[in-house]
Short mmCIF file of C-alpha atoms in Angstrom, two decimals:
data_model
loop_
_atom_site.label_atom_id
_atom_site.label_comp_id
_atom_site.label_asym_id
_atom_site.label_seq_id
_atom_site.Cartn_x
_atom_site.Cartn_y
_atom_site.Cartn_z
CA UNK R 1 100.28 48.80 -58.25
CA UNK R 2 102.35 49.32 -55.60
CA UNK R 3 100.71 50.78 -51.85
CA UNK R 4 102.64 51.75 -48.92
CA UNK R 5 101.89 49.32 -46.02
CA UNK R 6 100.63 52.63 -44.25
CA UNK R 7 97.43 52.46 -46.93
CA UNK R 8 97.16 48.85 -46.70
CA UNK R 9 93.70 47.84 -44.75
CA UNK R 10 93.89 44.27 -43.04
CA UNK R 11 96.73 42.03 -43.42
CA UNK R 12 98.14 41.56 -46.83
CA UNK R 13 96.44 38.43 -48.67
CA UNK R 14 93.35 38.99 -46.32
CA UNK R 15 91.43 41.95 -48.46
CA UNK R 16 88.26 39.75 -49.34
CA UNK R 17 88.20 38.82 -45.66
CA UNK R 18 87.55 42.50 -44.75
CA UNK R 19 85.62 43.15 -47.51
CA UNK R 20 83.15 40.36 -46.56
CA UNK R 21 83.33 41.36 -42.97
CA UNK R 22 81.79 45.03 -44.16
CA UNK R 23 78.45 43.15 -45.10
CA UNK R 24 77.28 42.45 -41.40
CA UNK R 25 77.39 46.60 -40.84
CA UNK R 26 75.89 47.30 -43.87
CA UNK R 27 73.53 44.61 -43.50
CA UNK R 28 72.71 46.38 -40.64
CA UNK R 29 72.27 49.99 -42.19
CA UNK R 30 70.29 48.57 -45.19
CA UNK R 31 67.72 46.73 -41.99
CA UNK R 32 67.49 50.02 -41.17
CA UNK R 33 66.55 51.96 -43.91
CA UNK R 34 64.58 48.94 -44.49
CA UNK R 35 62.66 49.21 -41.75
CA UNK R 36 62.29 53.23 -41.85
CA UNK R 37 60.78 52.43 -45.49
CA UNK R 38 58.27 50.08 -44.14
CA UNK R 39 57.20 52.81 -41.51
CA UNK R 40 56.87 55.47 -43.58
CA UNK R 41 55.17 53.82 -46.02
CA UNK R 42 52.79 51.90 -43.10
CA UNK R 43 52.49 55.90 -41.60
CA UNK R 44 51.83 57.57 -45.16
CA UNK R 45 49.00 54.70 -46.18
CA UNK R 46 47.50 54.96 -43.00
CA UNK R 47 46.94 58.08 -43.01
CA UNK R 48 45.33 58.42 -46.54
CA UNK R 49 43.31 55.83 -46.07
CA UNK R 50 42.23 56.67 -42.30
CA UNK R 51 40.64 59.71 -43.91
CA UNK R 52 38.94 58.17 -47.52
CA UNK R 53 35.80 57.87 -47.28
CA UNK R 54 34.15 55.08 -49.04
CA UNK R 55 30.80 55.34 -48.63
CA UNK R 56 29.78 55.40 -45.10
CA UNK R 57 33.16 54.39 -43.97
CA UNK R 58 36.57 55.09 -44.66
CA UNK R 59 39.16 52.21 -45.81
CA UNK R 60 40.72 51.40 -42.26
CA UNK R 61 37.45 50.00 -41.29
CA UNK R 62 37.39 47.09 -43.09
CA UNK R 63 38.09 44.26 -41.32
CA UNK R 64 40.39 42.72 -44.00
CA UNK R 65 42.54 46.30 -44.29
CA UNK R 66 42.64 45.62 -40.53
CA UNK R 67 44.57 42.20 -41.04
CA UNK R 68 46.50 43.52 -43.20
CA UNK R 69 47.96 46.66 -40.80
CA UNK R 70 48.09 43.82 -38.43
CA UNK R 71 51.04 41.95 -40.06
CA UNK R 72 52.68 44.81 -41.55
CA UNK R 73 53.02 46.18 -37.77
CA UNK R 74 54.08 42.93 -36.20
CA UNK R 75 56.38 42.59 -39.75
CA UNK R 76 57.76 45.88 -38.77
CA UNK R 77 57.88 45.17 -35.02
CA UNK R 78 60.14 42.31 -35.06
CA UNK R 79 62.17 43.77 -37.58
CA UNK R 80 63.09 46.17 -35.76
CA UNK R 81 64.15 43.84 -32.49
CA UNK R 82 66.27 41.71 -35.22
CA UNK R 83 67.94 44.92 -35.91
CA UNK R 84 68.49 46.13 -32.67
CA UNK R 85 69.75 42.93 -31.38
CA UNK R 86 72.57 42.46 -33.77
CA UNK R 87 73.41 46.18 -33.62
CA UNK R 88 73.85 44.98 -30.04
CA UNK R 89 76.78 42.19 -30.65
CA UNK R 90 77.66 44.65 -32.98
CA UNK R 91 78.48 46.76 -30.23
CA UNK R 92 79.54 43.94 -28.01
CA UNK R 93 82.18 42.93 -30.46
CA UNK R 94 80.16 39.13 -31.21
CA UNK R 95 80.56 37.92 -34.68
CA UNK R 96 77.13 39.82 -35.74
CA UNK R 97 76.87 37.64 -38.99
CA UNK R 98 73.70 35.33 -38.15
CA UNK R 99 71.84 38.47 -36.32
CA UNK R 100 72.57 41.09 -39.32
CA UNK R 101 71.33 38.98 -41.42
CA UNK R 102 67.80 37.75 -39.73
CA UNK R 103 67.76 41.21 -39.35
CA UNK R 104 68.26 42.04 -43.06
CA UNK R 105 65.71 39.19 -43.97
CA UNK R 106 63.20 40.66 -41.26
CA UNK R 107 63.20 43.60 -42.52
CA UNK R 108 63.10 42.76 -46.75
CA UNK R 109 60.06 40.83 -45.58
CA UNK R 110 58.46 44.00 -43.38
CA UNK R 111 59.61 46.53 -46.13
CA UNK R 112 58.15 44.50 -48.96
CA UNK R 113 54.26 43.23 -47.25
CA UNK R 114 54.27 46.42 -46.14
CA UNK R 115 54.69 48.37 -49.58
CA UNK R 116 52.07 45.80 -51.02
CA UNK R 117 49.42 46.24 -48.39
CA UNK R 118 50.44 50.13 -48.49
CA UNK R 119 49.10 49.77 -52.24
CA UNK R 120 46.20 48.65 -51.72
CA UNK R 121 45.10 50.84 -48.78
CA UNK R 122 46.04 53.92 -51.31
CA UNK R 123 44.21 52.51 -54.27
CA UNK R 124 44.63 54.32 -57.37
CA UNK R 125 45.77 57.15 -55.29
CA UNK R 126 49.73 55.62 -55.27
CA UNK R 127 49.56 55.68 -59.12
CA UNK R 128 49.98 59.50 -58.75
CA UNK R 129 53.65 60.72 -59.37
CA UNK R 130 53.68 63.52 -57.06
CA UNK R 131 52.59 61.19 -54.11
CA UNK R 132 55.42 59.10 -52.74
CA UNK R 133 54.39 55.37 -52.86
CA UNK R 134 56.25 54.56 -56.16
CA UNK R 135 59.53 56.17 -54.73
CA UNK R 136 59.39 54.13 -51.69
CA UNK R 137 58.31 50.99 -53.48
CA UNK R 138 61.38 51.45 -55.78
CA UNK R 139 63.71 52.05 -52.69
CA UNK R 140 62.50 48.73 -50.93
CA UNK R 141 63.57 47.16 -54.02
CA UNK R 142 67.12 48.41 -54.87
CA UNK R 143 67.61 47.32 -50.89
CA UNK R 144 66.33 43.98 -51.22
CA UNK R 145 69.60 43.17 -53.20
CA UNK R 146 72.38 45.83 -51.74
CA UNK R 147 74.13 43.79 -49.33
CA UNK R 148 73.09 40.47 -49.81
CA UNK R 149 69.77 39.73 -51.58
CA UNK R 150 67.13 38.00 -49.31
CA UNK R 151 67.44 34.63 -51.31
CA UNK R 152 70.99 35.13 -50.40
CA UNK R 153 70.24 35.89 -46.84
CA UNK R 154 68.10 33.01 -46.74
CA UNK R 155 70.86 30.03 -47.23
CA UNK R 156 73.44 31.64 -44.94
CA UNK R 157 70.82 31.29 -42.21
CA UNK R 158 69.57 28.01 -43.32
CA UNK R 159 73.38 26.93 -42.84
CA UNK R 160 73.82 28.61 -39.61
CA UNK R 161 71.24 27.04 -38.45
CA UNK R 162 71.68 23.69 -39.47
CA UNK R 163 75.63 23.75 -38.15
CA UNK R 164 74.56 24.48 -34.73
CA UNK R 165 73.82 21.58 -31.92
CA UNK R 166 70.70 23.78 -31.08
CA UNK R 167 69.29 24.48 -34.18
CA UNK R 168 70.10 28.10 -33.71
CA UNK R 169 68.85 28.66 -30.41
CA UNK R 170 65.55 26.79 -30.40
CA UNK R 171 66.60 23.55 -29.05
#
């Protein structure tokens, strides 16, 4: 098929460049919804289980629910810095590959604790179809893959860091 040059994106011969380069911003936007997937699902559990009362408690007092809200925050937490640190050489105009895709990783990791811990604060309660833990689990999922799937994600990184003199800034 022929295209007039004023359609043509890139430099002729170069189209899988640009289409690779989209991955680092959509990489980003899938961190994102990612991360707002982990929160609302951290927010939503919470909250159930903050007011279920199991016998003279309610589930957020036990010490091993406590853990567990632990490392889905921090989880969350530093997903979110990944994120907003490669949306910054985003913005800077840095090759954003490494950061957009810790921050991917970060956040497949956040997303999925989180919607595993989220189940078991809710208990039976998430098996409900009108409540909206199944929805979100199934979102976490479909992200985990668009964009670069986190065992993809994984051996990028694992190459970045191995091709740099400083082991990717820890040195």
């Amino acid at each position: 098929m022929r295209v007039p040059s004023s359609a043509v994106l890139g430099s002729p011969g170069q189209g899988l460049k640009t289409f690779l380069s989209t991955f680092n911003t959509s990489r980003l936007g899938n961190a994102s919804e990612l991360i707002g997937l982990a929160r609302r699902g951290f927010i939503e559990a919470v909250d159930y289980a903050g007011a279920r009362e199991v016998g003279k408690n309610v589930v957020t007092d036990f010490q091993r629910l406590q853990w567990e809200l632990t490392d889905c925050y921090q989880a969350i937490s530093a997903a979110i810095r990944f994120r907003d640190e490669a949306a910054t050489m985003i913005a800077s105009g840095a090759d954003p590959s490494f950061a957009t895709s810790l921050a991917k990783s970060a956040a497949i990791d956040a997303a999925e604790l989180t919607g595993k811990v989220m189940f078991g604060l809710v208990g039976g309660h998430g098996l409900y179809n009108d409540q909206p833990y199944w929805r979100t689990l199934a979102d976490i999922k479909v992200l985990r893959t668009a964009g670069g799937s986190r065992e993809v994600l994984r051996n990028f990184i694992a190459k970045q860091i191995l091709r740099s003199d400083d082991l990717g800034g820890l040195r």
